[in-house]
Amino acid sequence: MSESVELPLGEKGHLVDPPIVDHLHYDAPGQRYLVTFIPDDNVSHNEKEVVVIAKRSSDGKRVSLRLRQLSTLFGKTVESFVHGGGGDFSFGFSDNSTARLSDGGLDPATTAQAYIELQDLGMIAQIAFRERALARSGS
């Protein structure tokens, strides 16, 4: 089993287990999510993996739900986010503005909820990746 990774955010520390989304972007013309993530060791020993998730698939609907939850937390539509190192993430919004978790604009409870959504997104990406790998191998 993978070890927890300390992700410091300012003076607070956060403990997050892989999978961790490194980058998520919605490709509107392709109607899909492009996700780079740090996998759990039992899924892949590579530092990062990539999965493409169709928006209309069951996984895509789960991603959309989590992005809506994040959008509710920020009060703006989240279109993408990038792991910014440590426990920080940068978010891109539909109005072309950006925000970082380390900006301190969210109260601690809301920041904790954002981490829950981010961890769920990591798990969705990893499961989608694993399902595709199993399908390719014929298992």
PDB file of C-alpha atoms in Angstrom:
ATOM      1  CA  MET A   1       0.000   0.000   0.000  1.00  0.00           C
ATOM      2  CA  SER A   2       1.249   3.479  -0.793  1.00  0.00           C
ATOM      3  CA  GLU A   3       2.410   5.743   1.957  1.00  0.00           C
ATOM      4  CA  SER A   4       0.606   8.999   2.676  1.00  0.00           C
ATOM      5  CA  VAL A   5       2.246  12.071   1.212  1.00  0.00           C
ATOM      6  CA  GLU A   6       2.580  15.230   3.313  1.00  0.00           C
ATOM      7  CA  LEU A   7       1.207  18.112   1.298  1.00  0.00           C
ATOM      8  CA  PRO A   8       1.944  21.307   3.240  1.00  0.00           C
ATOM      9  CA  LEU A   9      -0.293  24.268   2.487  1.00  0.00           C
ATOM     10  CA  GLY A  10       0.962  27.409   4.181  1.00  0.00           C
ATOM     11  CA  GLU A  11       1.196  26.776   7.902  1.00  0.00           C
ATOM     12  CA  LYS A  12      -1.319  23.923   7.725  1.00  0.00           C
ATOM     13  CA  GLY A  13      -0.328  20.421   6.683  1.00  0.00           C
ATOM     14  CA  HIS A  14      -2.554  18.076   4.702  1.00  0.00           C
ATOM     15  CA  LEU A  15      -2.055  14.360   4.339  1.00  0.00           C
ATOM     16  CA  VAL A  16      -3.208  13.033   0.970  1.00  0.00           C
ATOM     17  CA  ASP A  17      -2.870   9.500  -0.329  1.00  0.00           C
ATOM     18  CA  PRO A  18      -2.412   8.825  -4.029  1.00  0.00           C
ATOM     19  CA  PRO A  19      -4.126   8.980  -6.416  1.00  0.00           C
ATOM     20  CA  ILE A  20      -3.669  12.732  -6.694  1.00  0.00           C
ATOM     21  CA  VAL A  21      -4.837  14.664  -9.755  1.00  0.00           C
ATOM     22  CA  ASP A  22      -1.891  16.625 -11.117  1.00  0.00           C
ATOM     23  CA  HIS A  23      -3.842  18.362 -13.877  1.00  0.00           C
ATOM     24  CA  LEU A  24      -7.445  18.297 -15.057  1.00  0.00           C
ATOM     25  CA  HIS A  25      -8.725  20.152 -18.103  1.00  0.00           C
ATOM     26  CA  TYR A  26     -12.038  20.009 -19.944  1.00  0.00           C
ATOM     27  CA  ASP A  27     -11.668  19.745 -23.723  1.00  0.00           C
ATOM     28  CA  ALA A  28     -14.949  21.288 -24.913  1.00  0.00           C
ATOM     29  CA  PRO A  29     -14.601  20.419 -28.635  1.00  0.00           C
ATOM     30  CA  GLY A  30     -13.878  16.788 -27.735  1.00  0.00           C
ATOM     31  CA  GLN A  31     -16.463  16.694 -24.933  1.00  0.00           C
ATOM     32  CA  ARG A  32     -13.922  15.027 -22.642  1.00  0.00           C
ATOM     33  CA  TYR A  33     -11.800  15.524 -19.565  1.00  0.00           C
ATOM     34  CA  LEU A  34      -8.028  15.186 -19.860  1.00  0.00           C
ATOM     35  CA  VAL A  35      -6.600  14.080 -16.519  1.00  0.00           C
ATOM     36  CA  THR A  36      -2.989  13.594 -15.440  1.00  0.00           C
ATOM     37  CA  PHE A  37      -2.677  11.971 -12.035  1.00  0.00           C
ATOM     38  CA  ILE A  38      -0.183  10.481  -9.590  1.00  0.00           C
ATOM     39  CA  PRO A  39      -1.291   6.849  -9.215  1.00  0.00           C
ATOM     40  CA  ASP A  40      -1.274   4.547  -6.240  1.00  0.00           C
ATOM     41  CA  ASP A  41       1.703   2.145  -6.430  1.00  0.00           C
ATOM     42  CA  ASN A  42      -0.567  -0.883  -6.809  1.00  0.00           C
ATOM     43  CA  VAL A  43      -1.991   0.609 -10.030  1.00  0.00           C
ATOM     44  CA  SER A  44       1.194   1.908 -11.672  1.00  0.00           C
ATOM     45  CA  HIS A  45       4.793   2.485 -10.694  1.00  0.00           C
ATOM     46  CA  ASN A  46       5.025   5.419 -13.107  1.00  0.00           C
ATOM     47  CA  GLU A  47       5.291   8.850 -11.540  1.00  0.00           C
ATOM     48  CA  LYS A  48       2.227  10.049 -13.494  1.00  0.00           C
ATOM     49  CA  GLU A  49      -0.439   8.555 -15.707  1.00  0.00           C
ATOM     50  CA  VAL A  50      -2.947  10.110 -18.108  1.00  0.00           C
ATOM     51  CA  VAL A  51      -6.557   9.187 -18.736  1.00  0.00           C
ATOM     52  CA  VAL A  52      -9.133  10.671 -21.092  1.00  0.00           C
ATOM     53  CA  ILE A  53     -12.693  10.560 -19.774  1.00  0.00           C
ATOM     54  CA  ALA A  54     -15.666  11.229 -22.052  1.00  0.00           C
ATOM     55  CA  LYS A  55     -17.996  13.778 -20.461  1.00  0.00           C
ATOM     56  CA  ARG A  56     -21.089  11.659 -21.154  1.00  0.00           C
ATOM     57  CA  SER A  57     -19.628   8.457 -19.705  1.00  0.00           C
ATOM     58  CA  SER A  58     -20.446   7.378 -16.155  1.00  0.00           C
ATOM     59  CA  ASP A  59     -16.930   8.445 -15.088  1.00  0.00           C
ATOM     60  CA  GLY A  60     -17.411  11.752 -16.892  1.00  0.00           C
ATOM     61  CA  LYS A  61     -20.637  12.359 -14.990  1.00  0.00           C
ATOM     62  CA  ARG A  62     -18.787  11.728 -11.738  1.00  0.00           C
ATOM     63  CA  VAL A  63     -16.052  14.192 -12.758  1.00  0.00           C
ATOM     64  CA  SER A  64     -18.719  16.764 -13.681  1.00  0.00           C
ATOM     65  CA  LEU A  65     -20.372  16.325 -10.279  1.00  0.00           C
ATOM     66  CA  ARG A  66     -17.090  16.872  -8.420  1.00  0.00           C
ATOM     67  CA  LEU A  67     -16.302  19.937 -10.536  1.00  0.00           C
ATOM     68  CA  ARG A  68     -19.758  21.327  -9.743  1.00  0.00           C
ATOM     69  CA  GLN A  69     -19.054  20.768  -6.052  1.00  0.00           C
ATOM     70  CA  LEU A  70     -15.737  22.632  -6.361  1.00  0.00           C
ATOM     71  CA  SER A  71     -17.506  25.390  -8.300  1.00  0.00           C
ATOM     72  CA  THR A  72     -20.014  25.746  -5.473  1.00  0.00           C
ATOM     73  CA  LEU A  73     -17.177  26.042  -2.955  1.00  0.00           C
ATOM     74  CA  PHE A  74     -15.436  28.761  -4.981  1.00  0.00           C
ATOM     75  CA  GLY A  75     -18.604  30.493  -6.163  1.00  0.00           C
ATOM     76  CA  LYS A  76     -17.331  30.282  -9.766  1.00  0.00           C
ATOM     77  CA  THR A  77     -17.357  27.607 -12.459  1.00  0.00           C
ATOM     78  CA  VAL A  78     -14.150  25.545 -12.247  1.00  0.00           C
ATOM     79  CA  GLU A  79     -12.906  24.582 -15.719  1.00  0.00           C
ATOM     80  CA  SER A  80      -9.464  23.249 -14.863  1.00  0.00           C
ATOM     81  CA  PHE A  81      -7.000  22.834 -12.059  1.00  0.00           C
ATOM     82  CA  VAL A  82      -3.327  22.060 -11.615  1.00  0.00           C
ATOM     83  CA  HIS A  83      -1.459  20.623  -8.662  1.00  0.00           C
ATOM     84  CA  GLY A  84       0.824  23.470  -7.683  1.00  0.00           C
ATOM     85  CA  GLY A  85       3.220  21.531  -5.472  1.00  0.00           C
ATOM     86  CA  GLY A  86       2.867  20.488  -1.876  1.00  0.00           C
ATOM     87  CA  GLY A  87      -0.771  20.753  -0.874  1.00  0.00           C
ATOM     88  CA  ASP A  88      -1.526  23.637  -3.201  1.00  0.00           C
ATOM     89  CA  PHE A  89      -3.748  23.593  -6.270  1.00  0.00           C
ATOM     90  CA  SER A  90      -4.427  26.342  -8.819  1.00  0.00           C
ATOM     91  CA  PHE A  91      -7.920  26.593 -10.296  1.00  0.00           C
ATOM     92  CA  GLY A  92      -8.983  28.123 -13.593  1.00  0.00           C
ATOM     93  CA  PHE A  93     -12.520  29.493 -13.815  1.00  0.00           C
ATOM     94  CA  SER A  94     -14.918  30.104 -16.692  1.00  0.00           C
ATOM     95  CA  ASP A  95     -14.491  33.887 -16.284  1.00  0.00           C
ATOM     96  CA  ASN A  96     -10.735  33.438 -16.997  1.00  0.00           C
ATOM     97  CA  SER A  97      -9.805  34.217 -13.396  1.00  0.00           C
ATOM     98  CA  THR A  98      -7.654  31.919 -11.273  1.00  0.00           C
ATOM     99  CA  ALA A  99      -7.248  31.095  -7.604  1.00  0.00           C
ATOM    100  CA  ARG A 100      -4.920  29.004  -5.485  1.00  0.00           C
ATOM    101  CA  LEU A 101      -5.869  27.106  -2.362  1.00  0.00           C
ATOM    102  CA  SER A 102      -2.936  28.822  -0.674  1.00  0.00           C
ATOM    103  CA  ASP A 103      -4.477  32.256  -1.355  1.00  0.00           C
ATOM    104  CA  GLY A 104      -6.404  31.843   1.891  1.00  0.00           C
ATOM    105  CA  GLY A 105      -9.713  32.909   0.370  1.00  0.00           C
ATOM    106  CA  LEU A 106     -11.507  29.846   1.745  1.00  0.00           C
ATOM    107  CA  ASP A 107     -12.209  29.091   5.381  1.00  0.00           C
ATOM    108  CA  PRO A 108     -10.619  25.890   6.789  1.00  0.00           C
ATOM    109  CA  ALA A 109     -13.812  23.817   6.534  1.00  0.00           C
ATOM    110  CA  THR A 110     -14.284  24.795   2.879  1.00  0.00           C
ATOM    111  CA  THR A 111     -10.622  24.067   2.127  1.00  0.00           C
ATOM    112  CA  ALA A 112     -11.036  20.628   3.718  1.00  0.00           C
ATOM    113  CA  GLN A 113     -14.118  20.008   1.545  1.00  0.00           C
ATOM    114  CA  ALA A 114     -12.123  21.045  -1.539  1.00  0.00           C
ATOM    115  CA  TYR A 115      -9.524  18.399  -0.637  1.00  0.00           C
ATOM    116  CA  ILE A 116     -12.266  15.773  -0.386  1.00  0.00           C
ATOM    117  CA  GLU A 117     -13.480  16.666  -3.885  1.00  0.00           C
ATOM    118  CA  LEU A 118      -9.904  16.610  -5.210  1.00  0.00           C
ATOM    119  CA  GLN A 119      -9.263  13.181  -3.668  1.00  0.00           C
ATOM    120  CA  ASP A 120     -12.506  11.860  -5.170  1.00  0.00           C
ATOM    121  CA  LEU A 121     -11.418  13.167  -8.579  1.00  0.00           C
ATOM    122  CA  GLY A 122      -8.104  11.374  -8.167  1.00  0.00           C
ATOM    123  CA  MET A 123      -9.873   8.112  -7.422  1.00  0.00           C
ATOM    124  CA  ILE A 124     -12.249   8.537 -10.390  1.00  0.00           C
ATOM    125  CA  ALA A 125      -9.256   9.087 -12.699  1.00  0.00           C
ATOM    126  CA  GLN A 126      -7.375   6.113 -11.304  1.00  0.00           C
ATOM    127  CA  ILE A 127     -10.361   3.772 -11.612  1.00  0.00           C
ATOM    128  CA  ALA A 128     -10.961   4.894 -15.211  1.00  0.00           C
ATOM    129  CA  PHE A 129      -7.273   4.372 -15.986  1.00  0.00           C
ATOM    130  CA  ARG A 130      -7.262   0.910 -14.362  1.00  0.00           C
ATOM    131  CA  GLU A 131     -10.411  -0.185 -16.217  1.00  0.00           C
ATOM    132  CA  ARG A 132      -8.851   0.774 -19.545  1.00  0.00           C
ATOM    133  CA  ALA A 133      -5.597  -1.004 -18.680  1.00  0.00           C
ATOM    134  CA  LEU A 134      -7.491  -4.176 -17.770  1.00  0.00           C
ATOM    135  CA  ALA A 135      -9.534  -3.982 -20.986  1.00  0.00           C
ATOM    136  CA  ARG A 136      -6.337  -3.655 -23.067  1.00  0.00           C
ATOM    137  CA  SER A 137      -4.789  -6.659 -21.355  1.00  0.00           C
ATOM    138  CA  GLY A 138      -7.933  -8.745 -21.824  1.00  0.00           C
ATOM    139  CA  SER A 139      -8.388  -9.348 -18.076  1.00  0.00           C
TER     140      SER A 139
END
